Tab-separated table of C-alpha atoms and ligand atoms in Angstrom:
chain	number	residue	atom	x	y	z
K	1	UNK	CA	-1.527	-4.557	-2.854
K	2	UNK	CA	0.763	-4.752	0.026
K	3	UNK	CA	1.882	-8.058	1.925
K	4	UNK	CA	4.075	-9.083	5.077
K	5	UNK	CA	7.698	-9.330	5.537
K	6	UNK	CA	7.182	-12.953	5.991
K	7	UNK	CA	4.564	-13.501	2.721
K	8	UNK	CA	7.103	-11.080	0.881
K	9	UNK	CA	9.764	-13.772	2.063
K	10	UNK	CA	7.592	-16.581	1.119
K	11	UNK	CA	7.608	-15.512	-2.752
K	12	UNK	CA	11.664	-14.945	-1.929
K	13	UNK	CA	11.444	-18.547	-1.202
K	14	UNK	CA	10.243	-19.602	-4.199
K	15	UNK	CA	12.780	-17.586	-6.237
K	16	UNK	CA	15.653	-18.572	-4.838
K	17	UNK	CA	16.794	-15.415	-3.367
K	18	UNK	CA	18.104	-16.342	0.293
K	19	UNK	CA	16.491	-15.178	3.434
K	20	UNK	CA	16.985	-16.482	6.884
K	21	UNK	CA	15.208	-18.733	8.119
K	22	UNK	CA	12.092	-18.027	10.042
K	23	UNK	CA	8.080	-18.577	10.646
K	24	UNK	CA	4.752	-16.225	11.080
K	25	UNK	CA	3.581	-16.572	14.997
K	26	UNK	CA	0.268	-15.370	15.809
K	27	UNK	CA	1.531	-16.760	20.156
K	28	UNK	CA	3.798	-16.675	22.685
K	29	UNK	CA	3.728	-20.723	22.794
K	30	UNK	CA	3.873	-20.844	18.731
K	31	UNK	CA	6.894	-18.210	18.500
K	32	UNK	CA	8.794	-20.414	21.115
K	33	UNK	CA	8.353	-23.521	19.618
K	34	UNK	CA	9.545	-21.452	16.331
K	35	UNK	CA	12.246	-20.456	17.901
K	36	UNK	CA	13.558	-24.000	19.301
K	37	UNK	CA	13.388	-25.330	15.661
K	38	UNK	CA	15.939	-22.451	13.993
K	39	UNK	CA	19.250	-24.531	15.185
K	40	UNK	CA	20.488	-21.889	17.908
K	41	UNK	CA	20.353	-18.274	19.593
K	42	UNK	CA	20.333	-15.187	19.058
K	43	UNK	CA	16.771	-15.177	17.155
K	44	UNK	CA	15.001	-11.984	16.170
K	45	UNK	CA	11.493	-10.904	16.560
K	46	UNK	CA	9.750	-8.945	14.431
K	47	UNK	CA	6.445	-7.220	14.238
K	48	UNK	CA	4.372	-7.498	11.228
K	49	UNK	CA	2.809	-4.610	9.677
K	50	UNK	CA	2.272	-3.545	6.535
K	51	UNK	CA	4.619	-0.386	7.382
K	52	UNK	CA	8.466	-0.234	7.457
K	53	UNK	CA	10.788	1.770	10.431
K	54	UNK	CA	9.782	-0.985	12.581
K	55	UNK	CA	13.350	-1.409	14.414
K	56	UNK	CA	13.675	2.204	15.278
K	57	UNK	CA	9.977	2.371	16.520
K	58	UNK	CA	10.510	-0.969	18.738
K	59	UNK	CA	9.390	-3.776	16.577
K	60	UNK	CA	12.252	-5.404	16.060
K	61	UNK	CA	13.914	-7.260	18.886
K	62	UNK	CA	17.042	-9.464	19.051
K	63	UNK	CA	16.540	-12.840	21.779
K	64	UNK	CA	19.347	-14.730	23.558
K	65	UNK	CA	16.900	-17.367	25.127
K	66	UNK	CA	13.577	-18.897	24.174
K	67	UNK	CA	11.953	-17.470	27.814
K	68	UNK	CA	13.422	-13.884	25.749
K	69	UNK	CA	11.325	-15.190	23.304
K	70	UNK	CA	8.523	-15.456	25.104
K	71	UNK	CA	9.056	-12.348	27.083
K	72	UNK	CA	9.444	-10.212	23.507
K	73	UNK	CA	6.734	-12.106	21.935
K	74	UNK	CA	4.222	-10.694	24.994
K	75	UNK	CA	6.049	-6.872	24.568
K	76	UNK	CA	5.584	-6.777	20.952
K	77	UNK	CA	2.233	-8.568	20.287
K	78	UNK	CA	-0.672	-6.548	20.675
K	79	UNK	CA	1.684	-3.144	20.837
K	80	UNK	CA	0.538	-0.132	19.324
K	81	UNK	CA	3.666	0.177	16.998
K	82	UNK	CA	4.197	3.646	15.902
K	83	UNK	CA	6.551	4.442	13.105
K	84	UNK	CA	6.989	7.555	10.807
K	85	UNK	CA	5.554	5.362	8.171
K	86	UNK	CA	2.410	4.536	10.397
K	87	UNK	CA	1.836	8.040	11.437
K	88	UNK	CA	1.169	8.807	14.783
K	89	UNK	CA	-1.871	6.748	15.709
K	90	UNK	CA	0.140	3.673	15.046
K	91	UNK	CA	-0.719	-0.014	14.130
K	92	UNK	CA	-1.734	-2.454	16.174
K	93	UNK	CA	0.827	-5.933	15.708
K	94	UNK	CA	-1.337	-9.531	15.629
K	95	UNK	CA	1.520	-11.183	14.232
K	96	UNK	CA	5.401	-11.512	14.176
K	97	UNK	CA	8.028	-13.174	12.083
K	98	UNK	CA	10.116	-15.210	14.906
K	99	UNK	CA	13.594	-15.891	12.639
K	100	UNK	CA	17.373	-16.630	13.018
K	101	UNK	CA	19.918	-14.185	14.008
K	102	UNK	CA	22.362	-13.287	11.222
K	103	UNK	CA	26.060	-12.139	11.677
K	104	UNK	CA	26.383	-9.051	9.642
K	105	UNK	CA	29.500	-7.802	8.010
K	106	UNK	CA	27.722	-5.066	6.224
K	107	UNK	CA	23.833	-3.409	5.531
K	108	UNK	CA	23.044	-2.765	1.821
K	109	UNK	CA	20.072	-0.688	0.004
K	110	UNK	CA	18.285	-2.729	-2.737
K	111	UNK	CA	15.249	-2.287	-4.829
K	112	UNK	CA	14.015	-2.969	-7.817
K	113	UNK	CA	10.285	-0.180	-9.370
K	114	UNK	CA	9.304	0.916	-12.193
K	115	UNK	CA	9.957	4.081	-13.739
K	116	UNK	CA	7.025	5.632	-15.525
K	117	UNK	CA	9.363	8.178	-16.945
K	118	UNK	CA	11.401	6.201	-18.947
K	119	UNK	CA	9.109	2.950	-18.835
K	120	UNK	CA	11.797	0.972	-17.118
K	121	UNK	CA	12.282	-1.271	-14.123
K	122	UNK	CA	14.955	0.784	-12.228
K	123	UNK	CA	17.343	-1.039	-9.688
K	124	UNK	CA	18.087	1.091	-7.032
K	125	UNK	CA	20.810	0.018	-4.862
K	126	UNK	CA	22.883	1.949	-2.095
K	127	UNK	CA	25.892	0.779	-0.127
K	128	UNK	CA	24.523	2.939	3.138
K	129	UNK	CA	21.212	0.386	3.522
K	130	UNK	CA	19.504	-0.529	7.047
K	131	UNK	CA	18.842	3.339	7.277
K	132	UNK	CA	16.572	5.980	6.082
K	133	UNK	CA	16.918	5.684	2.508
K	134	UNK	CA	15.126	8.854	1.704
K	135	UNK	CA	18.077	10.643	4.146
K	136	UNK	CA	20.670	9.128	1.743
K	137	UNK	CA	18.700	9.866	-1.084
K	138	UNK	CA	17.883	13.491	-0.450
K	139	UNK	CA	21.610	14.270	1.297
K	140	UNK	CA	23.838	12.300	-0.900
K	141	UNK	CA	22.209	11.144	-4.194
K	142	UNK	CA	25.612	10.189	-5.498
K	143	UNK	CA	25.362	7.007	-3.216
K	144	UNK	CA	22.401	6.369	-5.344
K	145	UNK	CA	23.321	3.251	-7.858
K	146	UNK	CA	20.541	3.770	-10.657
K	147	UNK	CA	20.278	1.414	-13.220
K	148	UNK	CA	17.325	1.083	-15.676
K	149	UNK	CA	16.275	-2.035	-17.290
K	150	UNK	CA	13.908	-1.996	-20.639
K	151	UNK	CA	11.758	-4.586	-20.020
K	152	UNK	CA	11.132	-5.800	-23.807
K	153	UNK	CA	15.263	-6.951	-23.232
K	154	UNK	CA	15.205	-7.920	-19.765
K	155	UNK	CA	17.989	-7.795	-17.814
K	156	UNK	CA	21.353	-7.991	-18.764
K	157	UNK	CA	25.128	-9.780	-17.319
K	158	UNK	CA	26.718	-6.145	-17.645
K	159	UNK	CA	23.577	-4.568	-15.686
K	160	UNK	CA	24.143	-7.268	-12.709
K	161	UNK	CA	27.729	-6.455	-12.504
K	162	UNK	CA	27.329	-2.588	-12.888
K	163	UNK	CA	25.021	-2.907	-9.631
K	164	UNK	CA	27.341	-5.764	-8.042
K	165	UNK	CA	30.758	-3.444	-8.818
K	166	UNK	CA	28.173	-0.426	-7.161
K	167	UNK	CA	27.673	-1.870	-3.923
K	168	UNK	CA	30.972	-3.086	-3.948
K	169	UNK	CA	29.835	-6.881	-3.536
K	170	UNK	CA	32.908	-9.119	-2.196
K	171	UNK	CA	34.583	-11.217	-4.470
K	172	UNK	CA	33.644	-14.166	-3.071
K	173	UNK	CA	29.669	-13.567	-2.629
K	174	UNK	CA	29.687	-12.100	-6.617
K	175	UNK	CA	28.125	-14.777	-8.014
K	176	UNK	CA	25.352	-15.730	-5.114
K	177	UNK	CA	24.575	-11.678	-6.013
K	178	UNK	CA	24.584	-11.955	-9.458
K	179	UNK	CA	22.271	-14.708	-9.290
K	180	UNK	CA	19.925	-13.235	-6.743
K	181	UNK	CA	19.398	-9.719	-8.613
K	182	UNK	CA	18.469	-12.006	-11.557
K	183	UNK	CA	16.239	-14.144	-9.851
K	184	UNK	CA	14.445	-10.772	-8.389
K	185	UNK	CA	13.808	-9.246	-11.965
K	186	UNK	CA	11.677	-12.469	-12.631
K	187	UNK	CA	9.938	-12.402	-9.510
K	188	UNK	CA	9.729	-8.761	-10.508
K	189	UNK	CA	7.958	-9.016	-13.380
K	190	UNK	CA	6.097	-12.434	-12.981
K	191	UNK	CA	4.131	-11.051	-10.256
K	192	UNK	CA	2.976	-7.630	-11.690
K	193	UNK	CA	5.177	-6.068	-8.521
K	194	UNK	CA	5.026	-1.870	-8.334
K	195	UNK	CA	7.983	-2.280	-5.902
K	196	UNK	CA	10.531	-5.180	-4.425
K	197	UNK	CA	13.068	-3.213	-1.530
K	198	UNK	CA	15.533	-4.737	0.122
K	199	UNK	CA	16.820	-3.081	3.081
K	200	UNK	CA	19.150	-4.376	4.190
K	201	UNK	CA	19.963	-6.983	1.727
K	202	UNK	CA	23.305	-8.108	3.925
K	203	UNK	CA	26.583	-9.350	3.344
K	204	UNK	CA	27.449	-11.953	6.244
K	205	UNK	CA	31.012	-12.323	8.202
K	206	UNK	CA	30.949	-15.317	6.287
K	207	UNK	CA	30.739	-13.299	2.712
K	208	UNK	CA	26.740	-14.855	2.121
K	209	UNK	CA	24.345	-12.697	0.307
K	210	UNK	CA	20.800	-12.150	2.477
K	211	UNK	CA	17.802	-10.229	2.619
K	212	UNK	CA	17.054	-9.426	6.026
K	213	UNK	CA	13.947	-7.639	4.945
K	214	UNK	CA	11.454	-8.097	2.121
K	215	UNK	CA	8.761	-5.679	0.990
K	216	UNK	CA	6.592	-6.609	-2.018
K	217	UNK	CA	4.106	-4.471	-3.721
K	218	UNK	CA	2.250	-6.012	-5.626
K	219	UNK	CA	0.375	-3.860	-8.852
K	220	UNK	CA	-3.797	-4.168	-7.818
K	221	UNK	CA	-4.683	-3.656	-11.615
K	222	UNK	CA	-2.836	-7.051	-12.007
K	223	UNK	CA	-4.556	-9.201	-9.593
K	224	UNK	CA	-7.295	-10.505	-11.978
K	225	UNK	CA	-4.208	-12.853	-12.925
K	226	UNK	CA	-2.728	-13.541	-9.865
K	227	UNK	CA	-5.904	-15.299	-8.538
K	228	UNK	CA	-3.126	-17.309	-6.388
K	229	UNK	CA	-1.578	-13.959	-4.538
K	230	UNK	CA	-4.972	-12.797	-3.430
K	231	UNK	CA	-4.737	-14.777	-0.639
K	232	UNK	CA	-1.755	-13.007	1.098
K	233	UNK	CA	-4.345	-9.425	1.103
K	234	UNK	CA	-4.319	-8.685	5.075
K	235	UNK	CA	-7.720	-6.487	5.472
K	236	UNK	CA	-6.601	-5.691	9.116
K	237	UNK	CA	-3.832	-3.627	7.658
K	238	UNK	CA	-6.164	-1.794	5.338
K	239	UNK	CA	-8.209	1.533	5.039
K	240	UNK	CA	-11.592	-0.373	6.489
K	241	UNK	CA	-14.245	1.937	4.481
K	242	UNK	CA	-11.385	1.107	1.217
K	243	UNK	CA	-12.384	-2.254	1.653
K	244	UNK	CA	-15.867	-1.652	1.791
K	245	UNK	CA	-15.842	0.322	-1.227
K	246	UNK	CA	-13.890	-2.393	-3.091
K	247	UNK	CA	-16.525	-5.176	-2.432
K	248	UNK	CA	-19.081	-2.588	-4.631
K	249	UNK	CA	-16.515	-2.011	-7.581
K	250	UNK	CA	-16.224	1.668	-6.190
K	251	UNK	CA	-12.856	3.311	-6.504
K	252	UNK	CA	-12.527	5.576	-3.206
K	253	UNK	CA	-9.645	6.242	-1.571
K	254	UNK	CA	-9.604	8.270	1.788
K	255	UNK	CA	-8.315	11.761	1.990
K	256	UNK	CA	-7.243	14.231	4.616
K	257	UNK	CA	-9.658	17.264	4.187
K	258	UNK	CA	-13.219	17.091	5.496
K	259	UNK	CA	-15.262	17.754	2.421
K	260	UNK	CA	-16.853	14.270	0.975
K	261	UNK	CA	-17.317	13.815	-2.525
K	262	UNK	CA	-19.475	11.534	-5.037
K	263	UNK	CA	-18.758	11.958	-8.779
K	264	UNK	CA	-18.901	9.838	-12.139
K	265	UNK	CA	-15.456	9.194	-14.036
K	266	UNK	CA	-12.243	9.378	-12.320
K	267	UNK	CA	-11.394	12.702	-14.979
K	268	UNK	CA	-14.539	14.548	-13.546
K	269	UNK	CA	-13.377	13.412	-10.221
K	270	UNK	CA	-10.196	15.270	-10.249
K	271	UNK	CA	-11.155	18.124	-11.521
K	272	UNK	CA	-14.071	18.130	-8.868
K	273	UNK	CA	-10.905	17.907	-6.088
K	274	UNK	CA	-9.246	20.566	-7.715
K	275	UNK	CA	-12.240	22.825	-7.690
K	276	UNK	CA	-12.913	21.752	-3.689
K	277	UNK	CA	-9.550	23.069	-3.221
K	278	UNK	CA	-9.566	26.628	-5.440
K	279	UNK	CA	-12.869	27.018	-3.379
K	280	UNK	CA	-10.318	26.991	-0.372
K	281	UNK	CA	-11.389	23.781	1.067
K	282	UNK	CA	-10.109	20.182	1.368
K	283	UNK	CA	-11.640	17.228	-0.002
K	284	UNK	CA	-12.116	14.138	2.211
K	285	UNK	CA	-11.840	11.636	-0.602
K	286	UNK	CA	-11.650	10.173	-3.733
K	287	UNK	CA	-15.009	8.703	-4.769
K	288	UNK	CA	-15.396	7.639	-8.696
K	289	UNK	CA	-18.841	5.811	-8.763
K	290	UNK	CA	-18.069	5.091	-12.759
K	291	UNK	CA	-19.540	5.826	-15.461
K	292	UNK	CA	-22.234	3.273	-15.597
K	293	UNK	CA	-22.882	3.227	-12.017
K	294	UNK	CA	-26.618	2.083	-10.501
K	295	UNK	CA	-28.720	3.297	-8.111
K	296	UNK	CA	-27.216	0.474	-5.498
K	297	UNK	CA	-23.523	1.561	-6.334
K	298	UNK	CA	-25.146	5.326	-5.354
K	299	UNK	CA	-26.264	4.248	-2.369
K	300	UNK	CA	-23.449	2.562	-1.083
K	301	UNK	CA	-20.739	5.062	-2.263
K	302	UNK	CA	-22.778	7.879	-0.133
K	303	UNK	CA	-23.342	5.247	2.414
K	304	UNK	CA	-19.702	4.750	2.758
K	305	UNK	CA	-19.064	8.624	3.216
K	306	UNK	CA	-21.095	8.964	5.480
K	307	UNK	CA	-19.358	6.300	7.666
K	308	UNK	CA	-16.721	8.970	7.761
K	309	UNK	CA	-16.514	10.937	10.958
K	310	UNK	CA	-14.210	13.670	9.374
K	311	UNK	CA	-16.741	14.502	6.613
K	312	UNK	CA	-18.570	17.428	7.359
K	313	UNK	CA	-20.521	18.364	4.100
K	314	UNK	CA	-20.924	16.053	0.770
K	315	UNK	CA	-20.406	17.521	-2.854
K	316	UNK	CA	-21.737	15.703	-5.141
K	317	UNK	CA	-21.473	15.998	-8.608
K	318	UNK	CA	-22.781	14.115	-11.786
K	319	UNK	CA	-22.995	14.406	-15.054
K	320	UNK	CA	-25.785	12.469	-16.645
K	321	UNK	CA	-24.419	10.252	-19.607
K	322	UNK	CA	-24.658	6.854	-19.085
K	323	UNK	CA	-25.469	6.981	-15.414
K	324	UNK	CA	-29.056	8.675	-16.221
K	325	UNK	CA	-29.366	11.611	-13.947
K	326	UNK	CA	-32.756	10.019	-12.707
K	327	UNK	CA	-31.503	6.823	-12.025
K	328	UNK	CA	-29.052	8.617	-10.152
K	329	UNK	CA	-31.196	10.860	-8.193
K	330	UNK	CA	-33.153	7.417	-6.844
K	331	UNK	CA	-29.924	6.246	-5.345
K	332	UNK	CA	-29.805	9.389	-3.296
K	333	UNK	CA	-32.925	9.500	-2.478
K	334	UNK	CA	-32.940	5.243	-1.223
K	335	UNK	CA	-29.103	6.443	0.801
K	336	UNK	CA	-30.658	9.455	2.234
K	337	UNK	CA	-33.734	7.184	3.581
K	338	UNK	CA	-31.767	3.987	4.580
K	339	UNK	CA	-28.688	5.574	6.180
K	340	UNK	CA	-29.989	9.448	7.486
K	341	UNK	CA	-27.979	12.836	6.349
K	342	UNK	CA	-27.289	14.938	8.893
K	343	UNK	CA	-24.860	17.374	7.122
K	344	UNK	CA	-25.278	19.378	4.418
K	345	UNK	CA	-24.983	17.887	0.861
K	346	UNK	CA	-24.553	19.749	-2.092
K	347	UNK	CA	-25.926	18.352	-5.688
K	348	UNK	CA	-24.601	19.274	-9.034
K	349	UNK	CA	-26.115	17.283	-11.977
K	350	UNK	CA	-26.196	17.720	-15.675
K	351	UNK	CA	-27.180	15.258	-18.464
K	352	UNK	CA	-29.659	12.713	-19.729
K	353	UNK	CA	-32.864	13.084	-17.585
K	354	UNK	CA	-31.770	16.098	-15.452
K	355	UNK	CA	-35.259	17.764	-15.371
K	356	UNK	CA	-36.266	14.397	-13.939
K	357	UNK	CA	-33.772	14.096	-11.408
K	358	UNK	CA	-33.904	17.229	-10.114
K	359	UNK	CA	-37.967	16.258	-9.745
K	360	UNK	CA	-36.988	13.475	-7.743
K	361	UNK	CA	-34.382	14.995	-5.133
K	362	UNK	CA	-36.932	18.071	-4.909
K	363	UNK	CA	-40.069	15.876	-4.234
K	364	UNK	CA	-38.270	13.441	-1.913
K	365	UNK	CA	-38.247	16.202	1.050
K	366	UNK	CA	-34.822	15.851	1.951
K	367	UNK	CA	-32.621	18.909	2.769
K	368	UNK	CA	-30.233	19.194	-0.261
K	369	UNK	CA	-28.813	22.355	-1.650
K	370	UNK	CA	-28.703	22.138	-5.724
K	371	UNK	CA	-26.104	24.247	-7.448
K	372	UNK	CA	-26.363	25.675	-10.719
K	373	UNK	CA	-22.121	24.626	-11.978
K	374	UNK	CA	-19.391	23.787	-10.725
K	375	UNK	CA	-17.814	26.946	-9.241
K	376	UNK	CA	-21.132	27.301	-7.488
K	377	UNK	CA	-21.058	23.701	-6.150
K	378	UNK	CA	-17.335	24.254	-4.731
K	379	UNK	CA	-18.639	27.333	-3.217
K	380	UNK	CA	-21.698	26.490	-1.521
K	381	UNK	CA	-20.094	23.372	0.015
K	382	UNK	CA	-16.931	25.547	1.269
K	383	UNK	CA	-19.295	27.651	2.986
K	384	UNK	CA	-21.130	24.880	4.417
K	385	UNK	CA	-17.773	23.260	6.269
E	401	ADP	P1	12.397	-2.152	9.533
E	401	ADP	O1	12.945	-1.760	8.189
E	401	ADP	O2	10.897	-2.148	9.556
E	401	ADP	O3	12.977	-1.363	10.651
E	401	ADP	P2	14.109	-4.537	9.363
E	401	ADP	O4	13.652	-5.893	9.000
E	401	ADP	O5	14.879	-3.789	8.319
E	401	ADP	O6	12.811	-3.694	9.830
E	401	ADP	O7	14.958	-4.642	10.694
E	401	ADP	C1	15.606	-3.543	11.295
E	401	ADP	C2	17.039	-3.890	11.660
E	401	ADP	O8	17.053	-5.016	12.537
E	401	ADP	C3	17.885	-4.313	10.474
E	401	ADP	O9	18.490	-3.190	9.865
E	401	ADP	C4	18.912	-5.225	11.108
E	401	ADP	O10	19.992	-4.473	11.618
E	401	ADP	C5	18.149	-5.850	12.275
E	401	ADP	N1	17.670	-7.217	11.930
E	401	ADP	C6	16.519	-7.524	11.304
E	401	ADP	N2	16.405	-8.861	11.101
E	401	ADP	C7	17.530	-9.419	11.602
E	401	ADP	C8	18.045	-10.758	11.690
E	401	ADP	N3	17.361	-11.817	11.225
E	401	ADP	N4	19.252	-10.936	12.276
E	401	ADP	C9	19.966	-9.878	12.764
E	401	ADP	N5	19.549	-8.607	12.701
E	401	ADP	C10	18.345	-8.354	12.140
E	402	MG	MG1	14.061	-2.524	6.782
């Protein structure tokens, strides 16, 4: 799960770890009145999306006045901000982060993910921050700090200093660093985070440690016991038939290609993908209905599909174990009547109850083309896109 700059900054908050000071404005007249309150000018406005390269795509402003204020909060709200981590139909901004002006003395690249490889947090840290990171990564990995922390010993004095002595932290801000990179870990790990980034964490003229900007990824598997987080979710900035798929406990995740697919079991499901692709075609999503699925989840997962003006053809394939292939067939059937199909759909089904399943989909008078396996299933629904 994704939040805000200013949520991510919120949880900052509450660790300690220093951020300037600022407030989430949804007006002009709310942003100003923000503004007023921060003890002086310049004050920076930024848009809030859950998407970074904001400052080089025009989201990020700097204000010598509150009418600037007022003038950037008009320019920037309600934009279509387009970034290259947006992709070119952009976001639309309904809220900024109005916050005080820093004096920096340098940019730095911080964050802290896990490495599945060798299950470790890894602290990533760069001295060339407040740019592309990926540049620096790809170009120059030697400006790369790496260091990994096993989580069953957490994290260690000589691991703060081997990242502090990296970036090449002044003398005089070591121990504010020290104490934030700590204070990160926890927030790290408390929260179930996939990733924490920093960039830029800055060094002030007047040698202070801040993070200018804040991104916190939260892990989704974890949010059963983080009942407290689930508030910060933002559905605006989310996939909207994702969301709809999540309120029926179906995992779906939206694709680029143009062939939809329903199948049982996340395993069968990529293997299903793979097969759309050998058949030289592209599949529009990722749609695991479970293993114990009903009728109703069925009906909404091709429901939801169908919502999906890129699809062209559906493949859908099931194997009969727990999800009875009749039960199954019903749900198809109740979709297909409710919602209309008016593009080819291709069934494969196996398992418990198949002779009665393929009963019900041939008696039901809808126009469905049944495949005998898998290669023929990938084939006949290639043809048909
Ligand atoms: P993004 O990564 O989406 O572009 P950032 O929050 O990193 O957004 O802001 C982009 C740049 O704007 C920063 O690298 C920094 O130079 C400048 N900036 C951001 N916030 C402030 C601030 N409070 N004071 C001064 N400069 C800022
Ligand atoms: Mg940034």
């Amino acid at each position: 799960m994704k939040v805000h700059e200013y949520q991510a900054k919120e949880i900052f908050r509450k660790y300690g770890v220093p951020v300037p000071e600022g407030k989430v404005a949804f007006s002009r007249d709310e942003a100003q009145g923000i503004a007023d309150g921060l003890g002086g000018y310049p004050v920076v406005v930024k848009a809030q999306i859950h998407a970074g390269g904001r400052g080089k795509g025009g989201g990020v402003k700097l204000a010598a006045s509150n009418d600037e204020v007022g003038t950037l909060t008009d320019e920037i709200l309600g934009m279509n901000l387009v970034t290259h981590q947006t992709g070119p139909e952009g976001k639309e901004v309904k809220k900024i982060l109005v916050e005080a002006g820093q004096k920096i003395a340098s940019e730095l690249y911080l964050s802290l993910l896990v490495d599945r490889e060798s299950a470790c947090i890894v602290i990533m840290a760069s001295r060339e921050g407040g740019m592309d990171i990926e540049a620096v990564a790809s170009k120059t990995p030697e400006k790369i700090i790496k260091v990994y922390v096993d989580p069953l010993c957490g994290i260690q004095g000589y691991q703060l200093r081997d990242v502090a002595f990296g970036l090449d932290i002044p003398s005089k801000a070591m121990k504010q660093f020290s104490a934030m990179l700590k204070q990160l870990y926890t927030l790290f790990v408390e929260n179930d985070c996939s990733l924490v980034e920093i960039n830029p964490l800055i060094i002030t003229e007047d040698d202070q440690v801040l993070a200018l900007d804040a991104k916190v990824d939260i892990d989704s598997n974890a949010m059963f016991r983080h009942k407290d987080l689930l508030s910060l979710r933002d559905l605006d900035e989310e996939d909207p038939q994702e969301v709809e798929a999540s309120k029926f406990n179906l995992n779906y995740i939206n694709l680029d290609g143009n062939v939809g697919n329903i199948v049982n079991g996340a395993g069968l499901a990529m293997a299903t993908m793979d097969i759309i692709k050998n058949a030289g075609a592209e599949p529009a999503n990722f749609m695991d209905v479970g293993g114990g699925a009903t009728a109703e989840m069925v009906e909404n997962a091709l429901r939801i599909i169908l919502m999906d003006q890129k699809v062209k053809a559906v493949l859908i394939n099931i194997f009969g174990g727990i999800l009875r292939c009749d039960v199954f067939a019903e749900g198809v059937v109740q979709a297909a009547k409710k919602t209309g199909i008016n593009i080819p759909v291709v069934v494969r089904m196996e398992g418990t109850n198949v002779e009665e399943g393929k009963r019900i989909l041939a008696e039901s008078g809808l126009n469905l083309t049944s495949a005998v396996d898998l290669k023929d299933a990938a084939a006949k629904v290639a043809a048909a896109v």
